[in-house]
XYZ file of C-alpha atoms in Angstrom:
666
model
C 69.776 124.360 270.377
C 69.508 128.010 271.471
C 72.904 129.139 272.611
C 71.710 130.607 275.849
C 70.912 127.083 277.024
C 74.641 126.468 277.208
C 74.907 129.184 279.763
C 74.674 128.267 283.407
C 74.444 130.911 286.068
C 75.232 130.986 289.705
C 74.367 132.434 293.032
C 76.838 133.381 295.654
C 75.269 133.392 299.037
C 77.775 133.900 301.812
C 76.035 134.228 305.118
C 78.373 135.516 307.803
C 76.225 135.625 310.909
C 77.601 136.245 314.394
C 77.756 133.076 316.441
C 76.489 134.862 319.507
C 73.127 135.155 317.769
C 72.659 131.400 318.256
C 72.146 132.016 321.953
C 69.207 134.310 321.355
C 65.914 133.269 319.865
C 66.826 134.894 316.531
C 66.090 131.873 314.378
C 63.495 131.400 311.790
C 60.168 129.711 312.011
C 58.272 127.919 309.273
C 56.080 128.798 306.369
C 52.618 127.347 306.594
C 51.311 125.359 303.645
C 48.157 126.147 301.742
C 47.527 122.691 300.225
C 47.391 119.169 301.532
C 50.604 117.307 302.199
C 52.137 115.752 299.096
C 54.177 112.604 298.915
C 57.861 112.678 298.081
C 59.532 109.305 297.640
C 63.304 109.578 297.843
C 65.429 106.463 297.920
C 65.728 104.849 301.346
C 69.358 104.906 302.416
C 69.390 102.146 305.028
C 69.286 104.529 307.976
C 68.280 102.504 311.061
C 65.826 103.489 313.746
C 66.818 103.700 317.388
C 63.617 103.234 319.451
C 65.425 103.656 322.798
C 66.685 107.182 322.061
C 63.790 108.760 323.970
C 63.305 105.880 326.411
C 66.613 105.373 328.186
C 69.905 107.190 328.432
C 72.258 104.236 328.100
C 71.865 100.624 327.048
C 74.263 97.981 328.367
C 73.938 94.197 328.167
C 76.988 92.185 329.265
C 75.543 88.882 328.067
C 74.867 90.232 324.571
C 78.378 91.709 324.361
C 79.938 88.362 325.327
C 77.947 86.628 322.554
C 79.238 89.153 320.046
C 82.810 88.561 321.219
C 82.429 84.760 320.898
C 81.143 85.095 317.362
C 84.052 87.357 316.495
C 86.584 84.866 317.940
C 85.023 82.045 315.877
C 85.222 84.379 312.855
C 81.532 83.812 312.314
C 81.184 87.265 310.747
C 77.517 86.885 309.767
C 76.499 86.017 313.342
C 78.709 88.768 314.775
C 77.181 91.318 312.403
C 73.603 90.280 313.223
C 74.216 90.249 316.977
C 76.025 93.573 316.911
C 73.329 95.093 314.708
C 70.680 94.081 317.242
C 72.758 95.488 320.109
C 73.419 98.818 318.384
C 69.710 99.056 317.557
C 69.051 99.317 321.292
C 71.296 102.357 321.768
C 70.235 105.237 323.943
C 71.595 108.747 323.484
C 74.709 108.221 325.626
C 75.723 105.090 323.712
C 76.513 107.162 320.640
C 79.495 108.865 322.297
C 80.377 106.202 324.877
C 80.233 103.221 322.494
C 81.311 104.815 319.230
C 83.686 101.899 318.685
C 80.691 99.556 318.306
C 79.308 101.702 315.479
C 82.705 101.544 313.808
C 82.935 97.774 314.207
C 79.452 97.259 312.778
C 80.461 99.337 309.773
C 83.546 97.153 309.308
C 81.443 93.963 309.410
C 79.073 95.344 306.767
C 82.073 96.290 304.614
C 83.489 92.802 305.074
C 80.166 91.455 303.834
C 80.497 93.531 300.677
C 77.742 96.004 301.580
C 79.527 99.353 301.288
C 76.316 101.405 301.505
C 75.349 99.923 304.872
C 78.925 100.234 306.091
C 78.842 103.965 305.345
C 75.670 104.355 307.444
C 77.497 103.259 310.587
C 80.755 105.006 309.726
C 78.793 108.245 309.367
C 77.140 107.725 312.756
C 80.535 107.068 314.378
C 82.060 110.186 312.824
C 79.114 112.459 313.659
C 79.044 111.410 317.315
C 82.740 110.879 318.066
C 84.208 112.703 321.016
C 87.710 111.454 320.303
C 89.903 111.344 317.250
C 88.769 108.580 314.872
C 91.264 108.853 312.019
C 90.858 105.195 311.121
C 87.077 105.535 310.783
C 87.562 108.660 308.656
C 89.923 106.775 306.341
C 87.507 103.868 306.043
C 84.622 106.214 305.298
C 86.559 108.347 302.833
C 87.723 105.296 300.897
C 84.114 104.168 300.444
C 82.706 107.632 299.807
C 85.297 108.652 297.235
C 83.498 107.171 294.267
C 80.265 108.977 295.206
C 81.669 112.271 296.478
C 80.137 115.512 295.242
C 82.975 117.574 293.759
C 81.316 120.989 293.615
C 83.051 123.629 291.510
C 84.418 126.544 293.604
C 82.339 129.701 293.413
C 85.200 131.732 291.976
C 85.324 129.374 289.011
C 81.564 129.777 288.642
C 81.895 133.527 288.462
C 84.810 133.401 286.042
C 82.865 131.171 283.680
C 79.806 133.376 283.926
C 81.808 136.473 283.103
C 83.493 134.852 280.129
C 80.215 133.629 278.722
C 78.729 137.097 279.003
C 81.077 137.984 276.152
C 78.671 136.291 273.772
C 75.618 138.531 273.401
C 73.151 135.690 272.822
C 73.959 134.223 276.261
C 71.678 135.342 279.053
C 73.077 136.788 282.295
C 72.595 134.950 285.604
C 69.068 134.788 286.951
C 69.933 133.565 290.454
C 70.745 136.793 292.215
C 69.910 137.489 295.823
C 67.647 140.470 296.345
C 67.415 142.627 299.419
C 63.877 142.958 300.719
C 64.406 146.687 300.871
C 64.135 149.472 303.411
C 60.466 148.691 304.022
C 61.527 145.480 305.759
C 65.169 145.998 306.706
C 66.409 148.533 309.219
C 69.848 149.789 310.342
C 69.580 147.221 313.145
C 69.569 143.429 312.859
C 66.619 141.877 311.008
C 66.360 138.074 310.752
C 64.232 134.996 311.429
C 61.688 135.257 308.561
C 58.512 133.155 308.323
C 55.703 133.270 305.739
C 52.007 132.629 305.952
C 50.339 130.035 303.703
C 49.808 132.464 300.794
C 53.332 133.881 301.098
C 51.968 137.403 301.248
C 52.734 138.086 304.894
C 56.215 138.038 306.346
C 56.796 137.859 310.087
C 60.365 138.338 311.261
C 62.500 139.277 314.241
C 64.202 142.629 314.623
C 66.346 144.498 317.144
C 65.423 147.941 315.828
C 63.591 149.004 319.013
C 65.403 150.257 322.101
C 63.872 150.566 325.556
C 64.814 152.369 328.734
C 67.116 155.292 329.380
C 70.118 153.075 328.798
C 68.967 152.031 325.345
C 68.559 148.294 325.949
C 67.772 146.379 322.763
C 64.175 145.163 322.634
C 63.826 142.176 320.320
C 60.330 142.042 318.814
C 58.315 140.418 316.034
C 57.391 142.521 312.979
C 54.943 142.058 310.100
C 55.211 143.126 306.452
C 52.656 142.439 303.701
C 53.281 141.844 300.011
C 51.222 144.211 297.840
C 51.791 144.262 294.067
C 55.091 142.432 294.459
C 56.348 145.019 296.948
C 56.625 144.647 300.713
C 54.907 147.206 302.918
C 56.622 149.008 305.760
C 57.154 146.576 308.601
C 55.111 147.134 311.730
C 55.539 145.506 315.133
C 53.029 142.877 316.106
C 50.712 144.280 318.750
C 50.516 143.427 322.415
C 50.281 140.905 323.924
C 52.591 139.199 321.377
C 55.366 141.744 321.820
C 56.124 142.564 325.435
C 58.827 144.235 327.561
C 60.750 140.975 327.087
C 62.343 139.602 323.938
C 60.200 137.863 321.310
C 61.293 136.221 318.058
C 61.493 133.107 315.898
C 57.833 132.755 315.013
C 55.906 130.267 312.900
C 52.256 130.537 311.958
C 49.564 127.958 311.190
C 48.031 127.494 307.727
C 44.875 129.401 308.646
C 46.945 132.246 310.089
C 45.209 132.013 313.482
C 47.852 130.296 315.632
C 51.276 131.768 316.263
C 54.170 129.961 317.921
C 57.203 131.944 318.976
C 60.015 132.204 321.498
C 60.007 134.558 324.471
C 63.227 135.097 326.380
C 64.370 136.371 329.747
C 60.886 136.652 331.177
C 59.932 136.001 334.845
C 57.715 133.021 333.943
C 60.194 131.404 331.536
C 61.531 127.995 332.542
C 64.887 128.759 330.958
C 66.690 131.372 328.903
C 64.052 131.151 326.150
C 60.693 129.332 326.118
C 58.142 128.478 323.451
C 54.769 130.233 323.575
C 51.542 130.087 321.567
C 48.819 132.640 320.875
C 45.582 132.403 318.840
C 43.807 135.071 316.818
C 40.241 135.570 318.092
C 37.758 138.393 317.668
C 40.266 140.515 315.765
C 43.138 140.278 318.194
C 45.783 137.943 319.532
C 45.125 136.203 322.835
C 47.476 136.325 325.789
C 50.410 134.008 324.888
C 50.608 130.751 326.819
C 53.742 128.792 327.565
C 53.833 125.319 326.052
C 54.683 124.142 329.511
C 57.379 122.175 331.313
C 56.818 119.112 329.142
C 58.133 121.055 326.133
C 60.209 123.868 327.625
C 63.326 123.154 329.664
C 65.597 125.023 332.010
C 67.815 125.860 329.039
C 67.301 127.540 325.636
C 64.219 126.479 323.583
C 63.491 128.338 320.388
C 62.943 128.292 316.607
C 59.617 126.443 316.332
C 58.343 125.012 313.038
C 55.106 123.117 312.366
C 54.776 119.916 310.390
C 52.453 120.101 307.352
C 49.723 118.336 309.343
C 50.286 120.781 312.228
C 50.274 117.906 314.713
C 54.017 118.071 315.421
C 56.131 121.041 316.463
C 59.879 120.912 315.867
C 62.291 123.253 317.615
C 65.919 123.719 318.694
C 67.155 123.319 322.251
C 70.458 123.126 324.091
C 69.003 121.262 327.067
C 70.968 118.525 328.816
C 70.445 114.966 327.656
C 70.884 115.566 323.939
C 73.533 114.449 321.483
C 75.441 117.706 321.210
C 75.625 121.414 322.025
C 72.090 121.926 320.667
C 69.714 119.467 319.015
C 66.487 119.391 317.063
C 63.606 118.219 319.291
C 59.897 117.713 318.638
C 56.612 117.545 320.483
C 53.383 115.899 319.316
C 49.926 117.329 319.905
C 47.813 115.074 322.133
C 44.126 114.272 321.742
C 43.304 116.828 324.467
C 45.012 119.550 322.425
C 48.004 119.784 324.724
C 51.574 119.286 323.512
C 53.312 116.095 324.679
C 56.703 115.622 326.246
C 59.526 116.867 324.035
C 61.508 114.123 322.263
C 64.875 114.128 320.554
C 64.830 113.788 316.756
C 67.621 111.211 316.899
C 71.218 110.525 315.934
C 70.821 110.735 312.160
C 69.924 114.439 312.230
C 71.550 115.452 315.504
C 75.320 115.287 316.053
C 77.854 115.970 318.800
C 77.892 119.582 317.536
C 74.992 122.056 317.099
C 71.813 121.618 315.068
C 69.576 124.698 314.957
C 67.021 126.533 312.858
C 64.629 123.750 311.800
C 62.154 124.458 309.023
C 59.541 121.941 307.895
C 58.425 122.403 304.287
C 54.749 123.357 304.211
C 53.790 120.743 301.580
C 56.296 117.898 301.818
C 57.834 115.759 304.504
C 61.204 117.474 304.189
C 62.908 119.033 307.172
C 65.556 121.721 306.642
C 67.932 122.700 309.425
C 71.344 124.236 310.093
C 74.258 122.214 311.419
C 77.967 122.375 312.042
C 78.359 118.649 312.745
C 77.436 116.910 309.473
C 80.137 115.372 307.295
C 79.887 117.589 304.172
C 80.291 121.197 305.207
C 81.238 124.330 303.249
C 81.482 126.729 306.187
C 80.648 126.999 309.879
C 76.914 126.346 309.882
C 75.370 124.919 306.690
C 71.772 124.219 305.725
C 70.767 120.604 305.178
C 67.598 118.790 304.201
C 66.395 115.393 305.364
C 63.470 113.317 304.042
C 61.108 111.289 306.186
C 60.675 107.882 304.507
C 58.834 104.941 306.027
C 58.747 106.611 309.384
C 62.441 107.422 309.621
C 64.589 110.428 308.830
C 67.142 109.813 306.104
C 70.779 110.920 306.086
C 70.860 114.750 305.782
C 71.867 116.253 302.442
C 73.846 119.470 302.179
C 71.831 121.814 299.927
C 74.986 122.904 298.159
C 77.369 125.832 297.637
C 74.802 128.060 295.921
C 73.302 128.501 299.400
C 76.026 127.445 301.818
C 79.079 129.658 301.880
C 82.161 129.975 304.066
C 80.241 131.650 306.878
C 77.094 130.522 308.686
C 73.680 129.893 307.166
C 70.481 129.812 309.165
C 67.382 131.997 309.607
C 65.574 130.786 306.509
C 62.156 129.852 305.176
C 60.775 128.608 301.851
C 57.464 129.454 300.210
C 54.945 126.704 299.486
C 55.726 126.719 295.745
C 59.424 126.167 296.470
C 60.390 129.109 294.295
C 62.140 131.404 296.768
C 64.299 131.089 299.831
C 64.106 133.863 302.441
C 67.007 134.294 304.799
C 69.096 136.670 306.872
C 72.444 137.700 305.463
C 75.242 139.984 306.582
C 77.947 141.515 304.435
C 81.433 140.271 305.212
C 82.591 143.657 306.452
C 79.353 144.300 308.381
C 78.923 141.037 310.242
C 76.636 142.506 312.894
C 74.113 144.031 310.541
C 71.788 141.277 309.428
C 69.313 142.084 306.668
C 66.598 139.978 305.023
C 67.083 138.759 301.453
C 65.449 136.345 299.054
C 66.631 134.428 296.013
C 65.410 131.625 293.735
C 65.606 128.219 295.388
C 68.395 126.180 293.724
C 68.002 122.549 292.699
C 69.893 121.099 295.672
C 67.362 122.681 298.038
C 64.269 121.704 296.068
C 62.082 119.211 297.982
C 61.187 117.316 294.782
C 64.766 116.917 293.574
C 64.833 113.179 294.322
C 65.178 111.671 290.814
C 68.726 110.456 290.269
C 70.764 111.101 287.124
C 74.206 109.596 286.854
C 76.647 109.040 284.055
C 80.221 108.852 282.864
C 82.218 110.672 280.169
C 84.646 108.453 278.269
C 87.201 109.188 275.536
C 85.846 107.436 272.450
C 89.360 106.512 271.256
C 91.251 105.525 274.397
C 88.144 104.432 276.370
C 89.624 106.258 279.364
C 87.657 108.649 281.621
C 87.867 112.366 280.950
C 88.039 115.332 283.324
C 85.881 118.425 283.169
C 82.998 120.413 284.684
C 79.427 119.203 284.250
C 76.534 121.675 284.458
C 72.807 121.056 284.331
C 70.266 123.632 283.135
C 66.562 123.227 283.925
C 64.997 124.638 280.748
C 61.412 124.427 282.029
C 61.747 126.269 285.324
C 65.108 128.043 285.160
C 66.131 126.482 288.475
C 69.820 126.822 289.242
C 71.888 123.643 289.639
C 75.347 123.749 291.184
C 77.997 122.476 288.758
C 80.400 119.699 289.651
C 83.747 118.379 288.535
C 83.757 114.983 286.909
C 85.264 112.442 289.288
C 88.581 110.759 288.479
C 86.712 107.860 286.913
C 84.738 110.255 284.685
C 81.472 109.818 286.600
C 78.964 112.387 287.823
C 75.500 112.412 289.406
C 72.707 114.847 290.236
C 69.334 114.709 291.960
C 66.792 116.509 289.794
C 63.047 117.058 289.516
C 61.196 114.419 287.533
C 59.109 115.640 284.597
C 61.338 118.589 283.684
C 63.501 119.104 280.602
C 67.221 119.641 281.015
C 70.338 120.490 279.091
C 73.651 119.009 280.213
C 76.861 120.827 279.402
C 80.284 119.281 280.054
C 83.319 121.523 279.568
C 87.051 120.907 279.731
C 90.295 122.109 278.155
C 90.668 118.576 276.835
C 87.638 118.457 274.533
C 85.010 120.604 272.920
C 81.899 121.040 275.033
C 79.597 118.046 275.247
C 75.923 118.968 275.175
C 72.935 116.710 275.723
C 69.233 117.495 276.032
C 66.994 115.120 277.975
C 63.566 114.878 279.559
C 63.716 113.308 283.012
C 61.108 110.590 283.496
C 62.808 108.296 286.027
C 66.212 107.518 287.559
C 68.625 107.648 284.607
C 72.063 106.286 283.817
C 73.912 107.544 280.736
C 77.273 106.950 279.068
C 78.686 109.856 277.075
C 81.519 109.587 274.525
C 83.677 112.320 273.035
C 87.093 112.815 271.480
C 89.816 114.453 273.502
C 91.914 117.134 271.825
C 95.440 116.190 270.790
C 97.259 119.515 270.963
C 100.165 118.122 268.960
C 97.944 117.607 265.920
C 95.909 120.186 264.007
C 92.124 120.050 264.014
C 90.688 119.675 260.517
C 86.911 119.819 260.020
C 85.405 118.356 256.873
C 82.546 120.825 256.710
C 84.888 123.834 256.538
C 84.541 124.090 252.741
C 84.564 127.426 250.862
C 82.992 128.180 247.491
C 85.492 128.016 244.650
C 87.880 130.985 244.566
C 85.918 132.717 247.385
C 86.643 133.504 251.029
C 83.118 134.177 252.306
C 81.972 132.170 255.362
C 79.215 129.756 254.366
C 76.258 129.018 256.720
C 77.273 125.348 256.804
C 80.467 126.378 258.607
C 78.671 128.127 261.489
C 78.163 125.125 263.812
C 81.870 124.239 263.828
C 83.068 127.836 264.104
C 80.551 128.522 266.863
C 81.936 125.589 268.857
C 85.431 126.974 268.507
C 84.194 130.441 269.590
C 82.540 128.979 272.681
C 85.695 127.054 273.509
C 87.775 130.237 273.296
C 85.308 132.081 275.524
C 85.330 129.267 278.104
C 89.142 129.098 278.077
C 90.364 132.697 278.067
C 94.061 131.777 278.448
C 94.111 129.589 275.337
C 95.196 130.900 271.937
C 94.282 129.728 268.456
C 96.283 129.413 265.258
C 94.388 129.215 261.936
C 96.142 128.211 258.738
C 94.529 128.172 255.268
C 95.625 125.788 252.505
C 94.627 125.292 248.862
C 95.195 122.613 246.239
C 97.753 123.018 243.432
C 95.301 124.108 240.764
C 95.547 127.651 239.447
C 98.007 130.467 239.994
C 100.210 129.961 243.109
C 100.165 133.679 244.011
C 96.367 133.768 243.757
C 96.168 130.626 245.907
C 98.452 132.168 248.511
C 96.268 135.293 248.741
C 93.042 133.209 248.743
C 94.247 130.996 251.607
C 95.227 134.071 253.639
C 91.834 135.684 253.022
C 90.023 132.519 254.081
C 92.052 132.172 257.304
C 91.408 135.834 258.148
C 87.687 135.490 257.412
C 87.476 132.644 259.921
C 89.500 134.615 262.436
C 87.141 137.602 262.149
C 84.082 135.390 262.471
C 85.321 133.699 265.674
C 86.503 136.991 267.200
C 83.179 138.671 266.495
C 81.092 135.694 267.647
C 82.959 135.345 270.895
C 83.733 139.052 271.298
C 87.309 138.015 271.933
C 90.107 140.418 272.688
C 92.555 140.935 269.786
C 95.717 138.899 269.333
C 94.289 135.677 270.798
C 93.938 134.299 267.254
C 96.597 134.289 264.586
C 95.794 133.530 260.941
C 98.089 132.621 258.098
C 97.664 131.501 254.469
C 100.078 129.009 252.933
C 98.512 128.426 249.507
C 99.621 125.025 248.224
C 103.055 125.089 249.834
C 102.151 122.642 252.673
C 100.357 119.852 250.886
C 99.164 116.672 252.637
C 99.078 114.920 249.260
C 102.167 115.612 247.137
C 100.451 114.273 244.021
C 96.826 115.211 243.432
C 95.866 112.157 241.409
C 92.172 112.438 242.289
C 89.620 115.058 243.308
C 89.743 113.544 246.807
C 93.473 114.279 246.933
C 92.785 117.891 245.962
C 90.031 118.159 248.615
C 92.442 116.842 251.225
C 94.882 119.619 250.367
C 92.105 122.248 250.398
C 91.720 122.572 254.145
C 91.750 124.854 257.170
C 93.817 123.747 260.134
C 93.123 124.875 263.688
C 95.697 124.543 266.443
C 94.655 125.205 270.021
C 97.603 126.486 272.023
C 97.624 125.740 275.749
C 98.867 128.535 278.026
C 101.930 126.573 279.083
C 102.795 125.993 275.422
C 102.371 129.629 274.418
C 105.560 131.660 274.591
C 103.803 134.885 273.704
C 102.069 137.011 276.356
C 98.451 135.929 276.798
C 96.023 138.523 275.537
C 92.939 136.928 277.088
C 91.228 138.047 280.251
C 90.966 136.247 283.555
C 92.303 132.850 284.529
C 91.884 129.371 283.177
C 90.458 126.256 284.717
């Protein structure tokens, strides 16, 4: 296998965006698709539907509650679960924070029935909508989720591993690097809210670069840049009547490029702080924007529109009253007369008691991306999630991972139709107010087609006990980045990948030599991997370390083993290595002593050169025939046993000498 395939690279994307920007219309719109909608079939996760969410505020039925209580008293758990499930299925929006205890109880009844997956569905709902401390629910949920938790490797460890592996010339450097869109797009002011047309050759975004009036009031407008020969042209403001004396931003555009939805704020005709508007391109110019009306807009903040692939549904963010949290994702459906219907809430699976903003509907698949601070797996303040629509219902949102989501806030993003690049606004940590537009390759966790499940376990082949380590996946067909994870305590791991691609799996640990496996993904896959852990008290002796008689030259047959040792030393820069050469009793003892020393030093030089290791991490010593394993060499096999090279890996805590390696360990 080419050695570069063992290399996994990383992105660090830390978006630190000012929270005040959430109150403006500075969010992103959607990219329009250029092909028909394609089907993605992720696994259904048992997420229920709640038909009353947009019909009534609160559901209460005293008779039904009494029946549930009677079933509980009789300890008829099946009846209680069925009755309570029916009752919870009638919830309106207010029930989710007023009757959170019923969600918790339903989860307990499912757990009592042995259905942990369904129990977690209701525990998650209780936790996402709680307005009081629910430590017991959290403990219940954590106990069930522990065996399936995603243990992502911290980004610092990523970077350390990348730097160490760069020491080997044949390894390739990281490909996933964010790229500024340059001075043609970005300005000294804030630039954000990108959206692409269907061909991904036109970028519309929001910017605060323009000032108006003698007092220099910021004028937020929409700007356009075109891609020409892989470069973006100088951004120009969209003409009137799109831009106006008021603030415009957060646009999305139809597939044919002739309909533009956007937010306009603080205007005399606005129903609230920001309203949604639409304009069409006719006879070479944009028409006068029209409000989507009181059925869609509210007396609050309505912004960040995104079109479904069929362009019959418009999703947006709003902080209007009557939702689940501080701001929610809402949607409106186009009616037969061409008008947009009454806005509806997307429901309690996506929305939480906190804020959901920045929706983006993938142009080709039924996958909705959005930003949230109320979901249960969160790396920072606001993170980006994706949710799949399966059988008419939105599934539990999935965090798209630490290669996108950092310690700050992530929103303002869009994805091209080919799912190759993510466009987003990003601010440097020390310049939090200066947002610029960037792009980078879309990692696996954010890919819409990453729905094929791979799971496995790594077991010690001798003790049959689980091993610890870091597991990395490399997509060798597309070069798509995949965030690495720690093996769980039981040795298990899992990933969602793209079916039809070829992958290399690399599992690394101080306790064993790297485990590598190539596989082509054709369906959901379960694998069991076995390896031997390293016993640091015993020397490592490899049978294929065999020199020509009376010579110390490294033979090609030795390369695979020595390469593995070199990689291990690169991956573990605080470890040291001791090499000792030994001969049989034949011949002159002085010659054998010199020969064993030469052989040990030849191996040392090979490993140091292969791994480009710093000096003094490897010590080599020849002992001739003075340390025999077989005192009497009665057979040729006895002599071969004595002719050996021993390797001892020295852990940092066992090494009394100063460590000469660079960086830190695992």
